PDB file of C-alpha atoms and ligand atoms in Angstrom:
ATOM      1  CA  MET A  19       6.224 -16.883 -24.104  1.00  0.00           C
ATOM      2  CA  LYS A  20       8.891 -18.880 -21.962  1.00  0.00           C
ATOM      3  CA  ILE A  21       7.478 -18.898 -18.198  1.00  0.00           C
ATOM      4  CA  ALA A  22       9.929 -20.069 -15.454  1.00  0.00           C
ATOM      5  CA  LEU A  23       7.509 -20.878 -12.083  1.00  0.00           C
ATOM      6  CA  LEU A  24       9.948 -19.972  -8.868  1.00  0.00           C
ATOM      7  CA  SER A  25       9.011 -23.618  -6.688  1.00  0.00           C
ATOM      8  CA  ARG A  26      10.240 -26.289  -4.505  1.00  0.00           C
ATOM      9  CA  ASN A  27       8.234 -28.446  -5.403  1.00  0.00           C
ATOM     10  CA  SER A  28       6.906 -29.215  -8.292  1.00  0.00           C
ATOM     11  CA  ARG A  29       4.038 -31.724  -7.133  1.00  0.00           C
ATOM     12  CA  LEU A  30       2.588 -29.217  -4.956  1.00  0.00           C
ATOM     13  CA  TYR A  31      -1.559 -28.167  -6.510  1.00  0.00           C
ATOM     14  CA  SER A  32      -0.633 -24.514  -6.889  1.00  0.00           C
ATOM     15  CA  THR A  33       2.853 -25.199  -9.253  1.00  0.00           C
ATOM     16  CA  ARG A  34       0.917 -27.654 -11.049  1.00  0.00           C
ATOM     17  CA  ARG A  35      -2.222 -25.485 -11.595  1.00  0.00           C
ATOM     18  CA  LEU A  36      -0.454 -22.979 -13.187  1.00  0.00           C
ATOM     19  CA  LYS A  37       2.398 -25.600 -14.925  1.00  0.00           C
ATOM     20  CA  GLU A  38      -0.993 -27.318 -16.183  1.00  0.00           C
ATOM     21  CA  ALA A  39      -2.736 -23.518 -16.791  1.00  0.00           C
ATOM     22  CA  ALA A  40       0.165 -22.144 -19.294  1.00  0.00           C
ATOM     23  CA  GLU A  41       0.766 -25.263 -21.028  1.00  0.00           C
ATOM     24  CA  GLU A  42      -2.698 -25.698 -22.153  1.00  0.00           C
ATOM     25  CA  ARG A  43      -1.902 -22.387 -23.148  1.00  0.00           C
ATOM     26  CA  GLY A  44       1.234 -23.143 -25.582  1.00  0.00           C
ATOM     27  CA  HIS A  45       3.230 -21.360 -23.035  1.00  0.00           C
ATOM     28  CA  GLU A  46       6.430 -23.186 -22.286  1.00  0.00           C
ATOM     29  CA  ILE A  47       7.283 -23.338 -18.449  1.00  0.00           C
ATOM     30  CA  LYS A  48      10.476 -24.440 -16.735  1.00  0.00           C
ATOM     31  CA  VAL A  49       9.697 -25.170 -12.494  1.00  0.00           C
ATOM     32  CA  ILE A  50      13.097 -23.568 -10.553  1.00  0.00           C
ATOM     33  CA  ASP A  51      13.672 -25.044  -7.815  1.00  0.00           C
ATOM     34  CA  VAL A  52      15.690 -21.037  -5.393  1.00  0.00           C
ATOM     35  CA  LEU A  53      17.237 -22.662  -3.362  1.00  0.00           C
ATOM     36  CA  ARG A  54      19.251 -24.273  -6.088  1.00  0.00           C
ATOM     37  CA  ALA A  55      20.047 -20.731  -8.130  1.00  0.00           C
ATOM     38  CA  TYR A  56      22.758 -19.777  -7.874  1.00  0.00           C
ATOM     39  CA  MET A  57      23.903 -16.124  -9.828  1.00  0.00           C
ATOM     40  CA  ASN A  58      26.315 -13.779 -10.752  1.00  0.00           C
ATOM     41  CA  ILE A  59      26.148 -10.244  -9.708  1.00  0.00           C
ATOM     42  CA  ALA A  60      29.691  -9.108 -10.217  1.00  0.00           C
ATOM     43  CA  SER A  61      29.168  -8.932 -14.227  1.00  0.00           C
ATOM     44  CA  HIS A  62      27.433  -6.469 -16.136  1.00  0.00           C
ATOM     45  CA  ASN A  63      25.146  -9.031 -17.837  1.00  0.00           C
ATOM     46  CA  PRO A  64      23.523 -10.434 -14.535  1.00  0.00           C
ATOM     47  CA  THR A  65      22.742 -14.428 -14.294  1.00  0.00           C
ATOM     48  CA  ILE A  66      20.816 -17.132 -13.331  1.00  0.00           C
ATOM     49  CA  HIS A  67      22.714 -20.673 -13.510  1.00  0.00           C
ATOM     50  CA  TYR A  68      20.890 -24.155 -12.258  1.00  0.00           C
ATOM     51  CA  LYS A  69      21.651 -26.792 -12.497  1.00  0.00           C
ATOM     52  CA  GLY A  70      24.853 -26.082 -14.536  1.00  0.00           C
ATOM     53  CA  GLU A  71      23.134 -24.541 -16.820  1.00  0.00           C
ATOM     54  CA  ILE A  72      21.989 -20.569 -17.360  1.00  0.00           C
ATOM     55  CA  LEU A  73      18.883 -20.067 -17.931  1.00  0.00           C
ATOM     56  CA  GLU A  74      17.561 -17.405 -20.664  1.00  0.00           C
ATOM     57  CA  GLY A  75      14.933 -16.323 -22.534  1.00  0.00           C
ATOM     58  CA  PHE A  76      12.602 -15.985 -20.473  1.00  0.00           C
ATOM     59  CA  ASP A  77      10.013 -13.114 -20.835  1.00  0.00           C
ATOM     60  CA  ALA A  78       7.728 -13.661 -17.212  1.00  0.00           C
ATOM     61  CA  VAL A  79       8.749 -14.781 -13.892  1.00  0.00           C
ATOM     62  CA  ILE A  80       5.831 -16.508 -11.530  1.00  0.00           C
ATOM     63  CA  PRO A  81       7.943 -16.335  -7.810  1.00  0.00           C
ATOM     64  CA  ARG A  82       5.555 -18.748  -5.394  1.00  0.00           C
ATOM     65  CA  ILE A  83       8.356 -18.052  -3.011  1.00  0.00           C
ATOM     66  CA  GLY A  84       7.420 -19.787   0.502  1.00  0.00           C
ATOM     67  CA  ALA A  85       7.630 -18.049   3.854  1.00  0.00           C
ATOM     68  CA  SER A  86      10.563 -19.548   5.249  1.00  0.00           C
ATOM     69  CA  VAL A  87      12.969 -18.833   1.811  1.00  0.00           C
ATOM     70  CA  THR A  88      11.450 -15.270   1.228  1.00  0.00           C
ATOM     71  CA  PHE A  89      15.133 -13.372   1.553  1.00  0.00           C
ATOM     72  CA  TYR A  90      17.186 -15.914  -0.303  1.00  0.00           C
ATOM     73  CA  GLY A  91      14.403 -16.158  -2.850  1.00  0.00           C
ATOM     74  CA  SER A  92      13.159 -12.963  -3.750  1.00  0.00           C
ATOM     75  CA  SER A  93      17.317 -12.280  -3.496  1.00  0.00           C
ATOM     76  CA  VAL A  94      16.747 -14.467  -7.067  1.00  0.00           C
ATOM     77  CA  LEU A  95      13.534 -12.385  -7.986  1.00  0.00           C
ATOM     78  CA  ARG A  96      15.593  -9.528  -7.426  1.00  0.00           C
ATOM     79  CA  GLN A  97      17.787 -11.296 -10.179  1.00  0.00           C
ATOM     80  CA  PHE A  98      15.126 -11.886 -12.778  1.00  0.00           C
ATOM     81  CA  GLU A  99      14.549  -8.275 -12.695  1.00  0.00           C
ATOM     82  CA  MET A 100      17.840  -7.016 -13.573  1.00  0.00           C
ATOM     83  CA  MET A 101      17.707  -8.986 -15.951  1.00  0.00           C
ATOM     84  CA  GLY A 102      14.273  -7.733 -17.786  1.00  0.00           C
ATOM     85  CA  VAL A 103      12.636 -11.061 -17.128  1.00  0.00           C
ATOM     86  CA  TYR A 104       8.725  -9.419 -16.017  1.00  0.00           C
ATOM     87  CA  PRO A 105       6.988 -10.859 -13.005  1.00  0.00           C
ATOM     88  CA  LEU A 106       4.621 -11.588 -11.833  1.00  0.00           C
ATOM     89  CA  ASN A 107       4.424 -10.369  -8.414  1.00  0.00           C
ATOM     90  CA  GLU A 108       6.985  -7.952  -7.965  1.00  0.00           C
ATOM     91  CA  SER A 109      10.710  -8.736  -5.203  1.00  0.00           C
ATOM     92  CA  VAL A 110       9.890  -5.077  -3.602  1.00  0.00           C
ATOM     93  CA  ALA A 111       6.542  -6.405  -3.152  1.00  0.00           C
ATOM     94  CA  ILE A 112       7.081  -9.577  -1.629  1.00  0.00           C
ATOM     95  CA  THR A 113       9.443  -8.241   0.787  1.00  0.00           C
ATOM     96  CA  ARG A 114       7.228  -4.954   1.723  1.00  0.00           C
ATOM     97  CA  SER A 115       4.282  -7.737   2.546  1.00  0.00           C
ATOM     98  CA  ARG A 116       5.413 -10.430   4.212  1.00  0.00           C
ATOM     99  CA  ASP A 117       6.891  -8.163   7.002  1.00  0.00           C
ATOM    100  CA  LYS A 118       3.574  -8.498   8.902  1.00  0.00           C
ATOM    101  CA  LEU A 119       4.252  -4.505  10.494  1.00  0.00           C
ATOM    102  CA  ARG A 120       4.863  -3.293   7.757  1.00  0.00           C
ATOM    103  CA  SER A 121       1.901  -3.727   5.937  1.00  0.00           C
ATOM    104  CA  LEU A 122      -0.739  -2.994   9.055  1.00  0.00           C
ATOM    105  CA  GLN A 123       1.397   0.619   9.020  1.00  0.00           C
ATOM    106  CA  LEU A 124       1.516   0.787   4.817  1.00  0.00           C
ATOM    107  CA  LEU A 125      -3.015  -0.477   4.972  1.00  0.00           C
ATOM    108  CA  SER A 126      -3.271   2.226   7.734  1.00  0.00           C
ATOM    109  CA  ARG A 127      -0.998   4.835   6.646  1.00  0.00           C
ATOM    110  CA  LYS A 128      -3.994   3.957   3.394  1.00  0.00           C
ATOM    111  CA  GLY A 129      -7.414   4.263   5.695  1.00  0.00           C
ATOM    112  CA  ILE A 130      -8.072   0.525   5.484  1.00  0.00           C
ATOM    113  CA  GLY A 131      -9.807  -0.839   7.431  1.00  0.00           C
ATOM    114  CA  LEU A 132      -7.721  -3.000  10.313  1.00  0.00           C
ATOM    115  CA  PRO A 133      -8.519  -4.251  13.901  1.00  0.00           C
ATOM    116  CA  ILE A 134      -7.099  -2.728  16.908  1.00  0.00           C
ATOM    117  CA  THR A 135      -3.664  -3.567  16.914  1.00  0.00           C
ATOM    118  CA  GLY A 136      -0.895  -3.187  19.323  1.00  0.00           C
ATOM    119  CA  PHE A 137       3.500  -4.768  18.457  1.00  0.00           C
ATOM    120  CA  ALA A 138       5.757  -4.628  20.846  1.00  0.00           C
ATOM    121  CA  ASN A 139       9.234  -4.948  21.374  1.00  0.00           C
ATOM    122  CA  LYS A 140      10.064  -5.504  25.324  1.00  0.00           C
ATOM    123  CA  PRO A 141       6.744  -3.821  27.366  1.00  0.00           C
ATOM    124  CA  ASP A 142       7.251  -3.481  31.117  1.00  0.00           C
ATOM    125  CA  ASP A 143       4.043  -2.375  31.130  1.00  0.00           C
ATOM    126  CA  ILE A 144       1.524  -5.283  29.996  1.00  0.00           C
ATOM    127  CA  LYS A 145      -1.406  -4.023  31.292  1.00  0.00           C
ATOM    128  CA  ASP A 146      -1.001  -0.415  29.445  1.00  0.00           C
ATOM    129  CA  MET A 147      -0.230  -2.303  26.002  1.00  0.00           C
ATOM    130  CA  ILE A 148      -3.539  -4.179  26.762  1.00  0.00           C
ATOM    131  CA  LYS A 149      -5.515  -1.580  27.491  1.00  0.00           C
ATOM    132  CA  MET A 150      -4.466   0.544  24.787  1.00  0.00           C
ATOM    133  CA  VAL A 151      -6.013  -2.012  22.152  1.00  0.00           C
ATOM    134  CA  GLY A 152      -8.638  -1.933  24.227  1.00  0.00           C
ATOM    135  CA  GLY A 153      -8.586  -4.942  26.586  1.00  0.00           C
ATOM    136  CA  ALA A 154      -9.377  -8.398  26.838  1.00  0.00           C
ATOM    137  CA  PRO A 155     -10.551 -10.482  24.856  1.00  0.00           C
ATOM    138  CA  LEU A 156      -8.143  -9.587  22.288  1.00  0.00           C
ATOM    139  CA  VAL A 157      -5.451 -12.143  20.421  1.00  0.00           C
ATOM    140  CA  VAL A 158      -2.189 -12.440  20.786  1.00  0.00           C
ATOM    141  CA  LYS A 159      -0.060 -13.744  17.343  1.00  0.00           C
ATOM    142  CA  LEU A 160       3.451 -15.075  16.632  1.00  0.00           C
ATOM    143  CA  LEU A 161       4.454 -13.080  14.242  1.00  0.00           C
ATOM    144  CA  GLU A 162       6.777 -15.427  12.731  1.00  0.00           C
ATOM    145  CA  GLY A 163       3.929 -18.158  12.177  1.00  0.00           C
ATOM    146  CA  THR A 164       1.488 -19.071   9.714  1.00  0.00           C
ATOM    147  CA  GLN A 165      -1.405 -21.553   9.205  1.00  0.00           C
ATOM    148  CA  GLY A 166      -2.699 -20.444  12.463  1.00  0.00           C
ATOM    149  CA  ILE A 167      -0.511 -21.786  14.638  1.00  0.00           C
ATOM    150  CA  GLY A 168       1.023 -18.560  17.105  1.00  0.00           C
ATOM    151  CA  VAL A 169      -2.828 -17.098  17.320  1.00  0.00           C
ATOM    152  CA  VAL A 170      -4.065 -17.466  20.695  1.00  0.00           C
ATOM    153  CA  LEU A 171      -7.687 -15.655  21.764  1.00  0.00           C
ATOM    154  CA  ALA A 172      -6.628 -15.052  25.784  1.00  0.00           C
ATOM    155  CA  GLU A 173     -11.069 -13.996  27.244  1.00  0.00           C
ATOM    156  CA  THR A 174      -9.515 -12.455  30.551  1.00  0.00           C
ATOM    157  CA  GLN A 175      -7.059  -9.992  31.443  1.00  0.00           C
ATOM    158  CA  LYS A 176      -5.350 -12.941  33.683  1.00  0.00           C
ATOM    159  CA  ALA A 177      -4.352 -14.870  30.850  1.00  0.00           C
ATOM    160  CA  ALA A 178      -3.932 -11.313  27.827  1.00  0.00           C
ATOM    161  CA  GLU A 179      -1.460 -11.169  30.587  1.00  0.00           C
ATOM    162  CA  SER A 180       0.509 -14.936  31.724  1.00  0.00           C
ATOM    163  CA  VAL A 181      -0.376 -15.029  26.818  1.00  0.00           C
ATOM    164  CA  ILE A 182       1.870 -12.090  26.249  1.00  0.00           C
ATOM    165  CA  GLU A 183       4.157 -12.427  29.350  1.00  0.00           C
ATOM    166  CA  GLY A 184       5.433 -16.368  28.457  1.00  0.00           C
ATOM    167  CA  PHE A 185       5.496 -15.325  24.213  1.00  0.00           C
ATOM    168  CA  MET A 186       8.270 -12.102  25.546  1.00  0.00           C
ATOM    169  CA  GLY A 187       9.441 -14.562  28.314  1.00  0.00           C
ATOM    170  CA  VAL A 188      10.755 -16.649  24.958  1.00  0.00           C
ATOM    171  CA  LYS A 189      11.756 -13.695  22.838  1.00  0.00           C
ATOM    172  CA  ALA A 190       8.796 -13.943  20.190  1.00  0.00           C
ATOM    173  CA  ASN A 191       7.710 -11.350  18.315  1.00  0.00           C
ATOM    174  CA  ILE A 192       3.595 -10.167  18.875  1.00  0.00           C
ATOM    175  CA  LEU A 193       1.180  -8.511  18.178  1.00  0.00           C
ATOM    176  CA  VAL A 194      -1.379  -7.926  20.096  1.00  0.00           C
ATOM    177  CA  GLN A 195      -5.195  -7.379  18.437  1.00  0.00           C
ATOM    178  CA  GLU A 196      -8.891  -6.589  19.026  1.00  0.00           C
ATOM    179  CA  TYR A 197      -9.881 -10.284  18.426  1.00  0.00           C
ATOM    180  CA  ILE A 198     -13.393  -9.893  16.130  1.00  0.00           C
ATOM    181  CA  LYS A 199     -15.912 -11.955  17.473  1.00  0.00           C
ATOM    182  CA  GLU A 200     -18.371 -11.286  15.550  1.00  0.00           C
ATOM    183  CA  ALA A 201     -17.145 -12.810  13.115  1.00  0.00           C
ATOM    184  CA  LYS A 202     -17.639 -15.993  14.143  1.00  0.00           C
ATOM    185  CA  GLY A 203     -14.651 -18.256  13.432  1.00  0.00           C
ATOM    186  CA  ALA A 204     -15.568 -17.192   9.721  1.00  0.00           C
ATOM    187  CA  ASP A 205     -13.562 -14.832   7.109  1.00  0.00           C
ATOM    188  CA  ILE A 206     -13.463 -14.360   3.917  1.00  0.00           C
ATOM    189  CA  ARG A 207     -10.378 -15.075   1.390  1.00  0.00           C
ATOM    190  CA  CYS A 208     -10.626 -12.754  -1.275  1.00  0.00           C
ATOM    191  CA  LEU A 209      -8.282 -13.927  -5.017  1.00  0.00           C
ATOM    192  CA  VAL A 210      -7.078  -9.966  -6.104  1.00  0.00           C
ATOM    193  CA  ILE A 211      -5.709 -10.321 -10.075  1.00  0.00           C
ATOM    194  CA  GLY A 212      -4.326  -6.664 -12.024  1.00  0.00           C
ATOM    195  CA  GLY A 213      -6.992  -5.794  -9.526  1.00  0.00           C
ATOM    196  CA  LYS A 214      -9.717  -7.292  -9.323  1.00  0.00           C
ATOM    197  CA  VAL A 215     -11.162  -9.315  -7.342  1.00  0.00           C
ATOM    198  CA  VAL A 216     -11.736 -12.601 -10.136  1.00  0.00           C
ATOM    199  CA  ALA A 217     -13.540 -15.152  -6.386  1.00  0.00           C
ATOM    200  CA  ALA A 218     -14.057 -15.134  -3.067  1.00  0.00           C
ATOM    201  CA  MET A 219     -14.198 -17.864  -0.452  1.00  0.00           C
ATOM    202  CA  LYS A 220     -15.335 -17.880   3.477  1.00  0.00           C
ATOM    203  CA  ARG A 221     -12.816 -19.645   5.744  1.00  0.00           C
ATOM    204  CA  GLN A 222     -15.202 -21.065   8.500  1.00  0.00           C
ATOM    205  CA  ALA A 223     -13.776 -22.674  11.837  1.00  0.00           C
ATOM    206  CA  VAL A 224     -14.646 -25.845  13.370  1.00  0.00           C
ATOM    207  CA  ALA A 225     -16.964 -25.415  16.495  1.00  0.00           C
ATOM    208  CA  GLY A 226     -14.924 -24.370  19.032  1.00  0.00           C
ATOM    209  CA  GLU A 227     -12.428 -22.889  17.407  1.00  0.00           C
ATOM    210  CA  PHE A 228     -11.999 -19.577  16.000  1.00  0.00           C
ATOM    211  CA  ARG A 229      -9.804 -19.671  13.872  1.00  0.00           C
ATOM    212  CA  SER A 230     -10.616 -20.717  10.838  1.00  0.00           C
ATOM    213  CA  ASN A 231      -6.856 -21.859   8.222  1.00  0.00           C
ATOM    214  CA  LEU A 232      -7.764 -25.108   6.716  1.00  0.00           C
ATOM    215  CA  HIS A 233      -5.253 -26.732   8.303  1.00  0.00           C
ATOM    216  CA  ARG A 234      -7.054 -26.219  11.426  1.00  0.00           C
ATOM    217  CA  GLY A 235      -9.602 -28.027   9.667  1.00  0.00           C
ATOM    218  CA  GLY A 236     -12.118 -24.984   8.794  1.00  0.00           C
ATOM    219  CA  SER A 237     -13.978 -25.606   5.659  1.00  0.00           C
ATOM    220  CA  ALA A 238     -14.268 -23.484   2.504  1.00  0.00           C
ATOM    221  CA  THR A 239     -17.433 -22.556   1.124  1.00  0.00           C
ATOM    222  CA  LEU A 240     -18.757 -19.862  -1.898  1.00  0.00           C
ATOM    223  CA  ILE A 241     -19.475 -16.585  -0.970  1.00  0.00           C
ATOM    224  CA  ARG A 242     -20.766 -13.416  -1.950  1.00  0.00           C
ATOM    225  CA  ILE A 243     -19.022  -9.996  -1.301  1.00  0.00           C
ATOM    226  CA  THR A 244     -20.084  -6.738  -0.708  1.00  0.00           C
ATOM    227  CA  PRO A 245     -19.099  -3.924  -2.643  1.00  0.00           C
ATOM    228  CA  GLU A 246     -16.516  -2.228   0.007  1.00  0.00           C
ATOM    229  CA  GLU A 247     -15.117  -5.741   1.135  1.00  0.00           C
ATOM    230  CA  ARG A 248     -14.106  -6.197  -2.098  1.00  0.00           C
ATOM    231  CA  SER A 249     -12.944  -1.977  -2.733  1.00  0.00           C
ATOM    232  CA  THR A 250     -11.571  -3.284   0.673  1.00  0.00           C
ATOM    233  CA  ALA A 251      -9.371  -6.150  -0.647  1.00  0.00           C
ATOM    234  CA  VAL A 252      -8.652  -4.508  -3.811  1.00  0.00           C
ATOM    235  CA  ARG A 253      -6.825  -1.811  -2.618  1.00  0.00           C
ATOM    236  CA  ALA A 254      -4.506  -3.344  -0.372  1.00  0.00           C
ATOM    237  CA  ALA A 255      -3.881  -5.741  -2.814  1.00  0.00           C
ATOM    238  CA  ARG A 256      -2.274  -2.523  -4.498  1.00  0.00           C
ATOM    239  CA  ILE A 257      -1.128  -0.355  -1.104  1.00  0.00           C
ATOM    240  CA  MET A 258       1.253  -3.324  -1.238  1.00  0.00           C
ATOM    241  CA  GLY A 259       2.475  -3.446  -4.971  1.00  0.00           C
ATOM    242  CA  LEU A 260       1.552  -6.655  -5.997  1.00  0.00           C
ATOM    243  CA  ASN A 261      -0.698  -7.871  -8.732  1.00  0.00           C
ATOM    244  CA  VAL A 262      -2.328 -11.108  -7.674  1.00  0.00           C
ATOM    245  CA  ALA A 263      -2.620 -11.404  -4.059  1.00  0.00           C
ATOM    246  CA  GLY A 264      -4.747 -13.525  -0.710  1.00  0.00           C
ATOM    247  CA  VAL A 265      -6.271 -10.587   0.965  1.00  0.00           C
ATOM    248  CA  ASP A 266      -7.949 -12.678   4.284  1.00  0.00           C
ATOM    249  CA  LEU A 267     -10.547  -9.776   5.698  1.00  0.00           C
ATOM    250  CA  LEU A 268     -12.515 -10.720   9.060  1.00  0.00           C
ATOM    251  CA  ARG A 269     -16.297  -9.127   8.910  1.00  0.00           C
ATOM    252  CA  SER A 270     -16.575  -6.689  12.163  1.00  0.00           C
ATOM    253  CA  ASN A 271     -18.749  -4.361  13.055  1.00  0.00           C
ATOM    254  CA  HIS A 272     -17.195  -2.078  11.552  1.00  0.00           C
ATOM    255  CA  GLY A 273     -17.148  -2.848   8.622  1.00  0.00           C
ATOM    256  CA  PRO A 274     -14.575  -4.440   6.577  1.00  0.00           C
ATOM    257  CA  VAL A 275     -10.413  -5.837   8.448  1.00  0.00           C
ATOM    258  CA  VAL A 276      -8.041  -6.322   6.421  1.00  0.00           C
ATOM    259  CA  MET A 277      -5.744  -9.377   8.818  1.00  0.00           C
ATOM    260  CA  GLU A 278      -3.285  -9.718   6.277  1.00  0.00           C
ATOM    261  CA  VAL A 279      -2.381  -9.558   2.465  1.00  0.00           C
ATOM    262  CA  ASN A 280      -0.719 -12.473   1.177  1.00  0.00           C
ATOM    263  CA  SER A 281       1.634 -12.945  -1.842  1.00  0.00           C
ATOM    264  CA  SER A 282       1.765 -16.275  -3.745  1.00  0.00           C
ATOM    265  CA  PRO A 283      -2.712 -17.596  -2.173  1.00  0.00           C
ATOM    266  CA  GLY A 284      -2.748 -21.757  -2.497  1.00  0.00           C
ATOM    267  CA  LEU A 285      -5.040 -21.871  -5.691  1.00  0.00           C
ATOM    268  CA  GLU A 286      -6.575 -25.220  -4.629  1.00  0.00           C
ATOM    269  CA  GLY A 287      -8.623 -24.579  -1.465  1.00  0.00           C
ATOM    270  CA  ILE A 288      -9.708 -21.421  -3.817  1.00  0.00           C
ATOM    271  CA  GLU A 289     -10.703 -23.417  -7.255  1.00  0.00           C
ATOM    272  CA  ASN A 290     -12.124 -26.028  -5.199  1.00  0.00           C
ATOM    273  CA  ALA A 291     -14.435 -24.147  -3.454  1.00  0.00           C
ATOM    274  CA  THR A 292     -15.309 -21.380  -6.206  1.00  0.00           C
ATOM    275  CA  GLY A 293     -15.115 -23.858  -9.218  1.00  0.00           C
ATOM    276  CA  LYS A 294     -12.717 -21.406 -11.297  1.00  0.00           C
ATOM    277  CA  ASP A 295     -10.239 -22.010 -12.768  1.00  0.00           C
ATOM    278  CA  ILE A 296      -7.869 -19.000 -11.144  1.00  0.00           C
ATOM    279  CA  ALA A 297      -4.333 -20.125 -12.528  1.00  0.00           C
ATOM    280  CA  GLY A 298      -4.962 -19.748 -15.709  1.00  0.00           C
ATOM    281  CA  MET A 299      -6.377 -16.339 -15.018  1.00  0.00           C
ATOM    282  CA  ILE A 300      -3.038 -15.372 -13.485  1.00  0.00           C
ATOM    283  CA  ILE A 301      -1.444 -17.242 -17.250  1.00  0.00           C
ATOM    284  CA  GLU A 302      -4.216 -15.072 -18.622  1.00  0.00           C
ATOM    285  CA  TYR A 303      -2.767 -11.534 -16.660  1.00  0.00           C
ATOM    286  CA  ILE A 304       0.970 -12.870 -17.701  1.00  0.00           C
ATOM    287  CA  GLU A 305      -0.256 -13.423 -21.903  1.00  0.00           C
ATOM    288  CA  LYS A 306      -1.471  -9.181 -21.013  1.00  0.00           C
ATOM    289  CA  ASN A 307       1.183  -7.970 -18.611  1.00  0.00           C
ATOM    290  CA  GLY A 308       4.522  -9.672 -19.626  1.00  0.00           C
ATOM    291  CA  LYS A 309       6.455  -7.213 -21.660  1.00  0.00           C
ATOM    292  CA  PRO A 310       9.469  -7.063 -21.482  1.00  0.00           C
ATOM    293  CA  GLY A 311      11.427  -4.621 -18.271  1.00  0.00           C
ATOM    294  CA  ASN A 312       8.034  -4.189 -16.960  1.00  0.00           C
ATOM    295  CA  THR A 313       8.457  -3.493 -13.456  1.00  0.00           C
ATOM    296  CA  LYS A 314       7.689  -0.574 -11.944  1.00  0.00           C
ATOM    297  CA  THR A 315      11.504  -1.140  -9.894  1.00  0.00           C
ATOM    298  CA  LYS A 316      13.754  -2.748 -11.994  1.00  0.00           C
ATOM    299  CA  GLY A 317      15.177  -5.033 -10.099  1.00  0.00           C
ATOM    300  CA  GLN A 318      16.281  -1.598  -7.960  1.00  0.00           C
ATOM    301  CA  GLY A 319      14.484  -2.273  -4.707  1.00  0.00           C
TER     302      GLY A 319
HETATM  303  P1  ADP B   6      -1.921 -17.478  10.366  1.00  0.00           P
HETATM  304  O1  ADP B   6      -0.960 -15.659   9.510  1.00  0.00           O
HETATM  305  O2  ADP B   6      -1.389 -17.998  11.089  1.00  0.00           O
HETATM  306  O3  ADP B   6      -3.490 -17.545   9.389  1.00  0.00           O
HETATM  307  P2  ADP B   6      -4.372 -15.185  11.111  1.00  0.00           P
HETATM  308  O4  ADP B   6      -3.856 -13.626  11.935  1.00  0.00           O
HETATM  309  O5  ADP B   6      -4.983 -15.259   9.847  1.00  0.00           O
HETATM  310  O6  ADP B   6      -2.912 -15.991  11.720  1.00  0.00           O
HETATM  311  O7  ADP B   6      -4.702 -16.322  12.164  1.00  0.00           O
HETATM  312  C1  ADP B   6      -5.903 -17.762  11.998  1.00  0.00           C
HETATM  313  C2  ADP B   6      -7.321 -17.457  11.955  1.00  0.00           C
HETATM  314  O8  ADP B   6      -6.779 -17.051  13.535  1.00  0.00           O
HETATM  315  C3  ADP B   6      -7.526 -16.637  10.870  1.00  0.00           C
HETATM  316  O9  ADP B   6      -7.738 -16.623   9.761  1.00  0.00           O
HETATM  317  C4  ADP B   6      -9.268 -15.960  11.226  1.00  0.00           C
HETATM  318  O10 ADP B   6     -10.338 -17.347  11.600  1.00  0.00           O
HETATM  319  C5  ADP B   6      -8.890 -15.735  12.822  1.00  0.00           C
HETATM  320  N1  ADP B   6      -8.295 -14.882  13.853  1.00  0.00           N
HETATM  321  C6  ADP B   6      -7.570 -14.464  13.254  1.00  0.00           C
HETATM  322  N2  ADP B   6      -6.674 -12.878  14.141  1.00  0.00           N
HETATM  323  C7  ADP B   6      -8.539 -13.150  14.294  1.00  0.00           C
HETATM  324  C8  ADP B   6      -8.543 -11.647  15.527  1.00  0.00           C
HETATM  325  N3  ADP B   6      -8.666 -10.495  15.557  1.00  0.00           N
HETATM  326  N4  ADP B   6     -10.282 -11.576  15.394  1.00  0.00           N
HETATM  327  C9  ADP B   6     -10.393 -12.930  14.980  1.00  0.00           C
HETATM  328  N5  ADP B   6     -10.877 -14.156  14.484  1.00  0.00           N
HETATM  329  C10 ADP B   6      -9.020 -13.714  14.506  1.00  0.00           C
END
């Protein structure tokens, strides 16, 4: 097959592994920096140009679109879809999962367990909003944050009020969430491919920290997940419309709760923690499913 890999940097671990895995299986794979692609949408025959050439003859496209380039990246992906190229994850599913509030609304509508979460723009009554999510301790999150930055644990009512006021003062979009204390600084990343959890790892925060992000010094280990956790992860990926997803869960007193569904899950942490060839599994999935035009929206989303 001829595969396009949308990635800004060919030296990144996940990009390198996917390239290796595709080549090992005899495929041709080209890394494309989405920001450098330019498109002709005005003709009957949609095209993508890259470094002076027309991109043609691709069977499948693997989007690895960073959060900061979601807008332009997903339009390049949509252009591939309009040309009938099979996307590993569809552009509509990616933009859906990047909108945290929309994702939580979609998941809650389908009965997926979530931490009690409130969001607001300019609440006049911060005390009432805190009461609404069950009071302190609670977690306040910046909507635009990644890698645990902008995720604050407010242990008391007073701390919660001042953190919320502070974020609002700088006009940041936030959500306020029940603190899942019983998770004890750990979360579970489930890697879903084609409706199956193919690998799972537990990330544990360092002592004195509640955020388990590997970027915050957390450590990853292999974990056995329960059938309920497995089905929650699979359903969450399906609801978002993602063929490949990293679903982050917390173990709460009221069962598994989903924190986030990631459309471009990193491969380094999970391959190292589990010893599994996830990149190979992704390429295999494309071999089985990568038929021209095999998308739900055909680029119309
Ligand atoms: P980011 O997307 O920036 O990584 P997350 O929402 O995933 O932010 O939060 C970072 C980490 O903080 C999580 O991996 C988890 O360990 C911890 N965490 C986040 N929300 C909660 C919560 N409601 N209760 C307990 N721990 C939480």
